[in-house]
PDB file of C-alpha atoms in Angstrom:
ATOM      1  CA  MET A   1      26.251  55.962 131.903  1.00 90.00           C
ATOM      2  CA  THR A   2      28.144  55.666 128.890  1.00 94.00           C
ATOM      3  CA  TYR A   3      26.917  57.087 125.496  1.00 96.00           C
ATOM      4  CA  ILE A   4      27.900  56.632 121.809  1.00 97.00           C
ATOM      5  CA  ALA A   5      27.684  60.151 120.390  1.00 98.00           C
ATOM      6  CA  ILE A   6      27.950  60.939 116.539  1.00 98.00           C
ATOM      7  CA  ILE A   7      29.107  64.056 115.005  1.00 98.00           C
ATOM      8  CA  GLY A   8      28.703  64.224 110.966  1.00 97.00           C
ATOM      9  CA  ASP A   9      29.578  66.659 108.998  1.00 94.00           C
ATOM     10  CA  ILE A  10      29.179  67.390 105.063  1.00 94.00           C
ATOM     11  CA  ILE A  11      32.387  67.124 103.122  1.00 93.00           C
ATOM     12  CA  SER A  12      32.826  70.422 101.066  1.00 87.00           C
ATOM     13  CA  SER A  13      29.414  71.791 102.048  1.00 86.00           C
ATOM     14  CA  LYS A  14      30.066  75.294 100.859  1.00 84.00           C
ATOM     15  CA  LYS A  15      30.903  73.972  97.447  1.00 85.00           C
ATOM     16  CA  ILE A  16      27.342  72.401  96.647  1.00 88.00           C
ATOM     17  CA  GLU A  17      24.883  73.963  94.443  1.00 85.00           C
ATOM     18  CA  GLN A  18      21.515  74.115  95.666  1.00 87.00           C
ATOM     19  CA  ARG A  19      22.298  73.734  99.186  1.00 87.00           C
ATOM     20  CA  PRO A  20      19.219  73.899 100.639  1.00 88.00           C
ATOM     21  CA  GLU A  21      17.616  71.126  98.379  1.00 92.00           C
ATOM     22  CA  VAL A  22      20.657  69.247  99.716  1.00 92.00           C
ATOM     23  CA  GLN A  23      20.004  69.896 103.235  1.00 92.00           C
ATOM     24  CA  LYS A  24      16.493  69.174 102.892  1.00 93.00           C
ATOM     25  CA  LYS A  25      17.463  65.751 101.570  1.00 95.00           C
ATOM     26  CA  LEU A  26      19.630  65.302 104.710  1.00 95.00           C
ATOM     27  CA  GLN A  27      16.779  66.275 106.841  1.00 96.00           C
ATOM     28  CA  ARG A  28      14.820  63.477 105.685  1.00 97.00           C
ATOM     29  CA  ILE A  29      17.204  60.881 105.787  1.00 97.00           C
ATOM     30  CA  LEU A  30      17.923  61.554 109.635  1.00 98.00           C
ATOM     31  CA  GLU A  31      14.071  61.697 110.478  1.00 97.00           C
ATOM     32  CA  GLU A  32      13.838  57.915 108.513  1.00 97.00           C
ATOM     33  CA  ILE A  33      16.886  56.422 110.513  1.00 98.00           C
ATOM     34  CA  ASN A  34      15.498  58.283 114.029  1.00 98.00           C
ATOM     35  CA  THR A  35      12.246  56.297 113.595  1.00 98.00           C
ATOM     36  CA  TYR A  36      13.779  53.166 112.173  1.00 97.00           C
ATOM     37  CA  TYR A  37      16.527  52.999 114.839  1.00 97.00           C
ATOM     38  CA  ALA A  38      14.725  54.585 117.575  1.00 97.00           C
ATOM     39  CA  SER A  39      15.311  51.749 120.076  1.00 97.00           C
ATOM     40  CA  VAL A  40      19.256  52.845 120.278  1.00 98.00           C
ATOM     41  CA  ILE A  41      18.708  56.428 119.911  1.00 98.00           C
ATOM     42  CA  THR A  42      18.651  58.157 123.151  1.00 97.00           C
ATOM     43  CA  SER A  43      18.770  61.754 121.578  1.00 98.00           C
ATOM     44  CA  PRO A  44      17.762  61.776 117.542  1.00 98.00           C
ATOM     45  CA  PHE A  45      20.005  62.601 114.713  1.00 98.00           C
ATOM     46  CA  THR A  46      19.541  66.304 114.803  1.00 97.00           C
ATOM     47  CA  ILE A  47      20.910  68.986 112.441  1.00 95.00           C
ATOM     48  CA  THR A  48      22.929  71.869 114.484  1.00 93.00           C
ATOM     49  CA  THR A  49      24.090  73.725 111.882  1.00 84.00           C
ATOM     50  CA  GLY A  50      23.863  73.767 107.647  1.00 75.00           C
ATOM     51  CA  ASP A  51      26.776  71.526 107.803  1.00 89.00           C
ATOM     52  CA  GLU A  52      26.985  69.256 110.621  1.00 95.00           C
ATOM     53  CA  PHE A  53      24.582  67.090 112.633  1.00 97.00           C
ATOM     54  CA  GLN A  54      24.683  64.644 115.896  1.00 97.00           C
ATOM     55  CA  ALA A  55      23.046  62.545 117.782  1.00 98.00           C
ATOM     56  CA  LEU A  56      23.703  60.217 121.071  1.00 98.00           C
ATOM     57  CA  LEU A  57      22.894  56.536 120.983  1.00 98.00           C
ATOM     58  CA  LEU A  58      23.331  53.750 123.509  1.00 97.00           C
ATOM     59  CA  PRO A  59      25.863  51.453 123.227  1.00 95.00           C
ATOM     60  CA  ASN A  60      25.265  49.317 120.275  1.00 96.00           C
ATOM     61  CA  SER A  61      26.442  46.588 117.507  1.00 96.00           C
ATOM     62  CA  ILE A  62      24.498  48.522 114.597  1.00 97.00           C
ATOM     63  CA  VAL A  63      26.128  51.852 115.013  1.00 98.00           C
ATOM     64  CA  PHE A  64      28.079  51.310 111.760  1.00 98.00           C
ATOM     65  CA  LYS A  65      25.023  49.862 110.001  1.00 98.00           C
ATOM     66  CA  ILE A  66      23.596  53.191 110.695  1.00 98.00           C
ATOM     67  CA  ILE A  67      26.351  55.442 109.984  1.00 98.00           C
ATOM     68  CA  ASP A  68      26.521  53.313 106.142  1.00 98.00           C
ATOM     69  CA  THR A  69      22.691  53.626 105.544  1.00 98.00           C
ATOM     70  CA  ILE A  70      23.500  57.179 105.875  1.00 98.00           C
ATOM     71  CA  SER A  71      25.948  57.700 103.589  1.00 97.00           C
ATOM     72  CA  MET A  72      24.673  55.334 101.275  1.00 96.00           C
ATOM     73  CA  GLN A  73      21.527  57.600 101.251  1.00 96.00           C
ATOM     74  CA  PHE A  74      23.157  60.483 100.842  1.00 96.00           C
ATOM     75  CA  GLN A  75      24.986  60.034  97.635  1.00 93.00           C
ATOM     76  CA  PRO A  76      26.481  61.778  95.808  1.00 92.00           C
ATOM     77  CA  TYR A  77      27.507  64.127  98.857  1.00 94.00           C
ATOM     78  CA  GLN A  78      29.792  62.635 101.320  1.00 95.00           C
ATOM     79  CA  ILE A  79      29.911  63.046 105.315  1.00 96.00           C
ATOM     80  CA  ARG A  80      32.606  62.514 107.570  1.00 96.00           C
ATOM     81  CA  PHE A  81      31.517  60.851 111.007  1.00 98.00           C
ATOM     82  CA  GLY A  82      33.698  61.123 114.407  1.00 98.00           C
ATOM     83  CA  ILE A  83      32.607  58.550 116.953  1.00 98.00           C
ATOM     84  CA  GLY A  84      32.798  59.459 120.950  1.00 97.00           C
ATOM     85  CA  LEU A  85      32.555  57.238 123.864  1.00 96.00           C
ATOM     86  CA  GLY A  86      31.476  58.444 127.207  1.00 95.00           C
ATOM     87  CA  SER A  87      29.208  60.116 129.772  1.00 94.00           C
ATOM     88  CA  ILE A  88      27.152  63.231 129.143  1.00 95.00           C
ATOM     89  CA  LEU A  89      27.091  66.161 131.827  1.00 96.00           C
ATOM     90  CA  THR A  90      24.243  67.983 131.149  1.00 94.00           C
ATOM     91  CA  ASP A  91      20.631  66.810 130.401  1.00 94.00           C
ATOM     92  CA  ILE A  92      19.457  64.887 127.877  1.00 95.00           C
ATOM     93  CA  ASN A  93      16.737  65.897 125.160  1.00 94.00           C
ATOM     94  CA  PRO A  94      15.024  63.337 123.800  1.00 94.00           C
ATOM     95  CA  GLN A  95      13.473  65.147 121.342  1.00 94.00           C
ATOM     96  CA  GLN A  96      16.560  66.744 119.750  1.00 94.00           C
ATOM     97  CA  SER A  97      20.504  67.104 120.323  1.00 94.00           C
ATOM     98  CA  ILE A  98      21.023  70.108 120.648  1.00 91.00           C
ATOM     99  CA  GLY A  99      22.733  71.586 124.179  1.00 88.00           C
ATOM    100  CA  ALA A 100      23.753  68.423 125.967  1.00 90.00           C
ATOM    101  CA  ASP A 101      27.355  68.347 126.294  1.00 93.00           C
ATOM    102  CA  GLY A 102      30.285  66.030 128.047  1.00 96.00           C
ATOM    103  CA  PRO A 103      32.817  63.839 127.249  1.00 96.00           C
ATOM    104  CA  ALA A 104      31.158  61.567 124.630  1.00 97.00           C
ATOM    105  CA  TYR A 105      30.716  64.570 122.326  1.00 97.00           C
ATOM    106  CA  TRP A 106      34.241  66.076 123.281  1.00 97.00           C
ATOM    107  CA  GLN A 107      35.752  62.607 122.097  1.00 97.00           C
ATOM    108  CA  ALA A 108      33.210  62.632 118.850  1.00 97.00           C
ATOM    109  CA  ARG A 109      34.571  65.837 117.848  1.00 96.00           C
ATOM    110  CA  SER A 110      38.270  64.677 118.245  1.00 97.00           C
ATOM    111  CA  ALA A 111      37.360  62.163 116.214  1.00 97.00           C
ATOM    112  CA  ILE A 112      36.345  64.757 113.270  1.00 96.00           C
ATOM    113  CA  ASN A 113      39.531  66.716 114.094  1.00 95.00           C
ATOM    114  CA  TYR A 114      41.227  63.453 113.744  1.00 94.00           C
ATOM    115  CA  ILE A 115      39.919  62.815 110.138  1.00 94.00           C
ATOM    116  CA  HIS A 116      40.788  66.319 109.077  1.00 88.00           C
ATOM    117  CA  ASP A 117      44.308  65.586 110.488  1.00 88.00           C
ATOM    118  CA  LYS A 118      44.794  62.183 108.859  1.00 82.00           C
ATOM    119  CA  ASN A 119      42.575  61.596 106.319  1.00 78.00           C
ATOM    120  CA  ASP A 120      44.509  59.573 104.060  1.00 79.00           C
ATOM    121  CA  TYR A 121      44.594  61.484 101.075  1.00 77.00           C
ATOM    122  CA  GLY A 122      40.873  62.089 100.909  1.00 81.00           C
ATOM    123  CA  ILE A 123      40.042  58.745 101.606  1.00 89.00           C
ATOM    124  CA  ASN A 124      39.174  58.476 105.269  1.00 92.00           C
ATOM    125  CA  HIS A 125      35.807  59.397 106.535  1.00 96.00           C
ATOM    126  CA  LEU A 126      35.048  57.642 109.573  1.00 97.00           C
ATOM    127  CA  ALA A 127      37.046  57.704 112.989  1.00 97.00           C
ATOM    128  CA  VAL A 128      36.724  57.085 116.557  1.00 98.00           C
ATOM    129  CA  SER A 129      37.946  58.687 120.005  1.00 97.00           C
ATOM    130  CA  LEU A 130      37.736  57.260 123.175  1.00 96.00           C
ATOM    131  CA  ASP A 131      39.599  57.163 126.424  1.00 94.00           C
ATOM    132  CA  ASP A 132      41.907  54.087 125.629  1.00 94.00           C
ATOM    133  CA  SER A 133      44.503  55.574 123.338  1.00 94.00           C
ATOM    134  CA  ASN A 134      45.786  51.683 122.507  1.00 95.00           C
ATOM    135  CA  MET A 135      41.717  50.775 121.485  1.00 96.00           C
ATOM    136  CA  THR A 136      41.281  54.065 119.788  1.00 97.00           C
ATOM    137  CA  GLU A 137      44.013  53.271 117.764  1.00 96.00           C
ATOM    138  CA  TYR A 138      43.228  49.692 116.756  1.00 97.00           C
ATOM    139  CA  ILE A 139      39.694  50.752 115.805  1.00 97.00           C
ATOM    140  CA  ASN A 140      40.637  53.227 113.606  1.00 97.00           C
ATOM    141  CA  ALA A 141      43.132  51.149 111.874  1.00 96.00           C
ATOM    142  CA  VAL A 142      40.318  48.919 110.666  1.00 97.00           C
ATOM    143  CA  LEU A 143      38.535  51.559 109.632  1.00 97.00           C
ATOM    144  CA  SER A 144      40.520  53.011 107.602  1.00 96.00           C
ATOM    145  CA  ALA A 145      41.304  49.996 105.781  1.00 96.00           C
ATOM    146  CA  CYS A 146      37.324  49.560 105.473  1.00 97.00           C
ATOM    147  CA  GLU A 147      37.273  52.917 104.063  1.00 96.00           C
ATOM    148  CA  PHE A 148      39.900  52.426 101.483  1.00 96.00           C
ATOM    149  CA  ILE A 149      38.247  49.105 100.255  1.00 97.00           C
ATOM    150  CA  LYS A 150      35.190  51.239  99.680  1.00 96.00           C
ATOM    151  CA  SER A 151      37.101  54.269  98.299  1.00 95.00           C
ATOM    152  CA  LYS A 152      37.661  51.891  95.236  1.00 95.00           C
ATOM    153  CA  TRP A 153      33.868  50.701  94.445  1.00 96.00           C
ATOM    154  CA  THR A 154      32.253  51.117  91.397  1.00 94.00           C
ATOM    155  CA  THR A 155      28.700  52.709  91.332  1.00 94.00           C
ATOM    156  CA  SER A 156      27.530  49.251  90.484  1.00 93.00           C
ATOM    157  CA  GLN A 157      29.932  47.676  93.693  1.00 95.00           C
ATOM    158  CA  TYR A 158      27.997  50.276  96.066  1.00 95.00           C
ATOM    159  CA  GLU A 159      24.603  48.867  94.905  1.00 95.00           C
ATOM    160  CA  ILE A 160      25.584  45.724  96.628  1.00 97.00           C
ATOM    161  CA  LEU A 161      25.899  47.192  99.945  1.00 97.00           C
ATOM    162  CA  GLU A 162      23.015  49.982  99.511  1.00 96.00           C
ATOM    163  CA  GLY A 163      20.724  46.315  98.173  1.00 96.00           C
ATOM    164  CA  LEU A 164      21.424  45.006 101.622  1.00 97.00           C
ATOM    165  CA  LEU A 165      21.160  47.841 103.935  1.00 96.00           C
ATOM    166  CA  LYS A 166      17.453  48.280 102.110  1.00 94.00           C
ATOM    167  CA  GLU A 167      17.052  44.249 102.815  1.00 95.00           C
ATOM    168  CA  GLY A 168      18.304  45.395 106.801  1.00 95.00           C
ATOM    169  CA  ILE A 169      21.546  43.092 106.011  1.00 97.00           C
ATOM    170  CA  TYR A 170      24.818  44.009 107.331  1.00 98.00           C
ATOM    171  CA  GLU A 171      27.327  41.145 107.536  1.00 96.00           C
ATOM    172  CA  GLU A 172      29.040  38.759 105.427  1.00 96.00           C
ATOM    173  CA  LYS A 173      26.683  35.982 105.123  1.00 96.00           C
ATOM    174  CA  PHE A 174      23.691  36.494 103.044  1.00 96.00           C
ATOM    175  CA  SER A 175      22.082  34.866 100.121  1.00 96.00           C
ATOM    176  CA  HIS A 176      24.170  35.325  96.425  1.00 96.00           C
ATOM    177  CA  LYS A 177      21.041  34.108  94.567  1.00 95.00           C
ATOM    178  CA  ASN A 178      18.860  36.798  96.206  1.00 96.00           C
ATOM    179  CA  MET A 179      20.660  39.456  96.306  1.00 96.00           C
ATOM    180  CA  ALA A 180      21.455  38.748  92.601  1.00 97.00           C
ATOM    181  CA  GLN A 181      17.967  38.621  91.753  1.00 96.00           C
ATOM    182  CA  LEU A 182      17.215  42.001  93.511  1.00 94.00           C
ATOM    183  CA  LEU A 183      19.858  43.646  91.605  1.00 95.00           C
ATOM    184  CA  GLY A 184      18.642  42.262  88.289  1.00 95.00           C
ATOM    185  CA  LEU A 185      22.101  40.065  87.492  1.00 95.00           C
ATOM    186  CA  SER A 186      22.916  36.715  86.798  1.00 96.00           C
ATOM    187  CA  PRO A 187      24.142  34.609  89.674  1.00 95.00           C
ATOM    188  CA  SER A 188      27.706  34.909  87.772  1.00 96.00           C
ATOM    189  CA  SER A 189      27.724  38.579  87.190  1.00 96.00           C
ATOM    190  CA  PHE A 190      26.966  39.029  90.881  1.00 96.00           C
ATOM    191  CA  ASN A 191      29.674  36.951  92.164  1.00 96.00           C
ATOM    192  CA  LYS A 192      32.318  38.590  90.080  1.00 96.00           C
ATOM    193  CA  ARG A 193      31.108  41.949  90.861  1.00 96.00           C
ATOM    194  CA  LEU A 194      30.925  41.049  94.966  1.00 97.00           C
ATOM    195  CA  LYS A 195      34.314  39.340  94.519  1.00 96.00           C
ATOM    196  CA  SER A 196      36.463  42.330  93.077  1.00 96.00           C
ATOM    197  CA  SER A 197      34.406  44.692  95.424  1.00 97.00           C
ATOM    198  CA  GLY A 198      35.979  43.323  98.747  1.00 97.00           C
ATOM    199  CA  LEU A 199      32.471  43.970 100.513  1.00 98.00           C
ATOM    200  CA  LYS A 200      33.104  40.867 102.498  1.00 97.00           C
ATOM    201  CA  ILE A 201      36.360  41.867 104.116  1.00 98.00           C
ATOM    202  CA  TYR A 202      34.537  45.287 104.372  1.00 98.00           C
ATOM    203  CA  LEU A 203      31.976  43.648 106.680  1.00 98.00           C
ATOM    204  CA  ARG A 204      33.869  41.389 108.372  1.00 98.00           C
ATOM    205  CA  ASN A 205      35.782  44.396 109.386  1.00 98.00           C
ATOM    206  CA  LYS A 206      33.132  46.570 110.426  1.00 98.00           C
ATOM    207  CA  LYS A 207      32.162  43.730 112.725  1.00 98.00           C
ATOM    208  CA  LEU A 208      35.089  44.019 114.475  1.00 98.00           C
ATOM    209  CA  ALA A 209      35.229  47.600 114.794  1.00 98.00           C
ATOM    210  CA  SER A 210      31.668  47.094 116.387  1.00 97.00           C
ATOM    211  CA  ASP A 211      33.066  44.261 118.756  1.00 97.00           C
ATOM    212  CA  LEU A 212      36.228  46.411 119.639  1.00 97.00           C
ATOM    213  CA  LEU A 213      33.844  49.230 120.455  1.00 97.00           C
ATOM    214  CA  LEU A 214      31.497  47.170 122.424  1.00 96.00           C
ATOM    215  CA  LYS A 215      34.527  45.792 123.975  1.00 95.00           C
ATOM    216  CA  ALA A 216      35.629  49.859 125.252  1.00 94.00           C
ATOM    217  CA  PHE A 217      32.244  50.245 126.658  1.00 93.00           C
ATOM    218  CA  GLU A 218      32.539  47.071 129.002  1.00 91.00           C
ATOM    219  CA  LYS A 219      35.695  48.159 129.878  1.00 86.00           C
ATOM    220  CA  LYS A 220      34.487  51.627 130.662  1.00 78.00           C
ATOM    221  CA  LYS A 221      31.444  50.587 132.448  1.00 77.00           C
ATOM    222  CA  GLY A 222      33.392  48.454 134.602  1.00 74.00           C
ATOM    223  CA  GLU A 223      36.043  51.263 135.395  1.00 74.00           C
ATOM    224  CA  VAL A 224      32.844  53.128 136.299  1.00 65.00           C
ATOM    225  CA  LYS A 225      31.081  50.562 138.495  1.00 62.00           C
ATOM    226  CA  ASN A 226      34.977  50.306 140.674  1.00 64.00           C
ATOM    227  CA  ASP A 227      34.927  54.055 140.967  1.00 66.00           C
ATOM    228  CA  GLN A 228      31.790  53.974 142.630  1.00 62.00           C
ATOM    229  CA  SER A 229      31.995  51.015 144.925  1.00 52.00           C
TER     230      SER A 229
END
């Protein structure tokens, strides 16, 4: 069976003051994620060291929503995320993501290494790694564009995505009026802030990246089926 493996790595963790408190904050966030998104989580988000955590998910269309939710809640600290797609060779622990191993995690680790090697001057914190090198390149190009857009946001622009996530929204079509009210803004002020953020392009590209990842999964599933027949 093919899974999505996620490895998260806190950026510059050794420079963080009050690291125990920050690690507790991360633990609380991951526990909430594990509960809220339990339907797509096979092995829950688990802190494996003081600086890293990982999880194993069923292939799904909300993986980038999950990652952005973690990132938003963990501010002002930053995390790099590596996503891998593949099988697991060991037993899977449904209680914690420790001990499992296989191509899915190897690919996620490869994605983390990719970010270390090519982080676009510290802007890029998200990458995937797949068996299909062309698809990997396509998805990472889309994700890099998203990361560039996000790197230009002000605090007030971040608040728009944070507000959308709190409402369970992760797509470019949403009620401007409702979000303006949620953020305590006039419609004109909200639209001005939204337009300058490029958020709709960001969400459109995240949808594209998700679609491409699922396409890669379907291709891999077909290859496995053919090998078994």
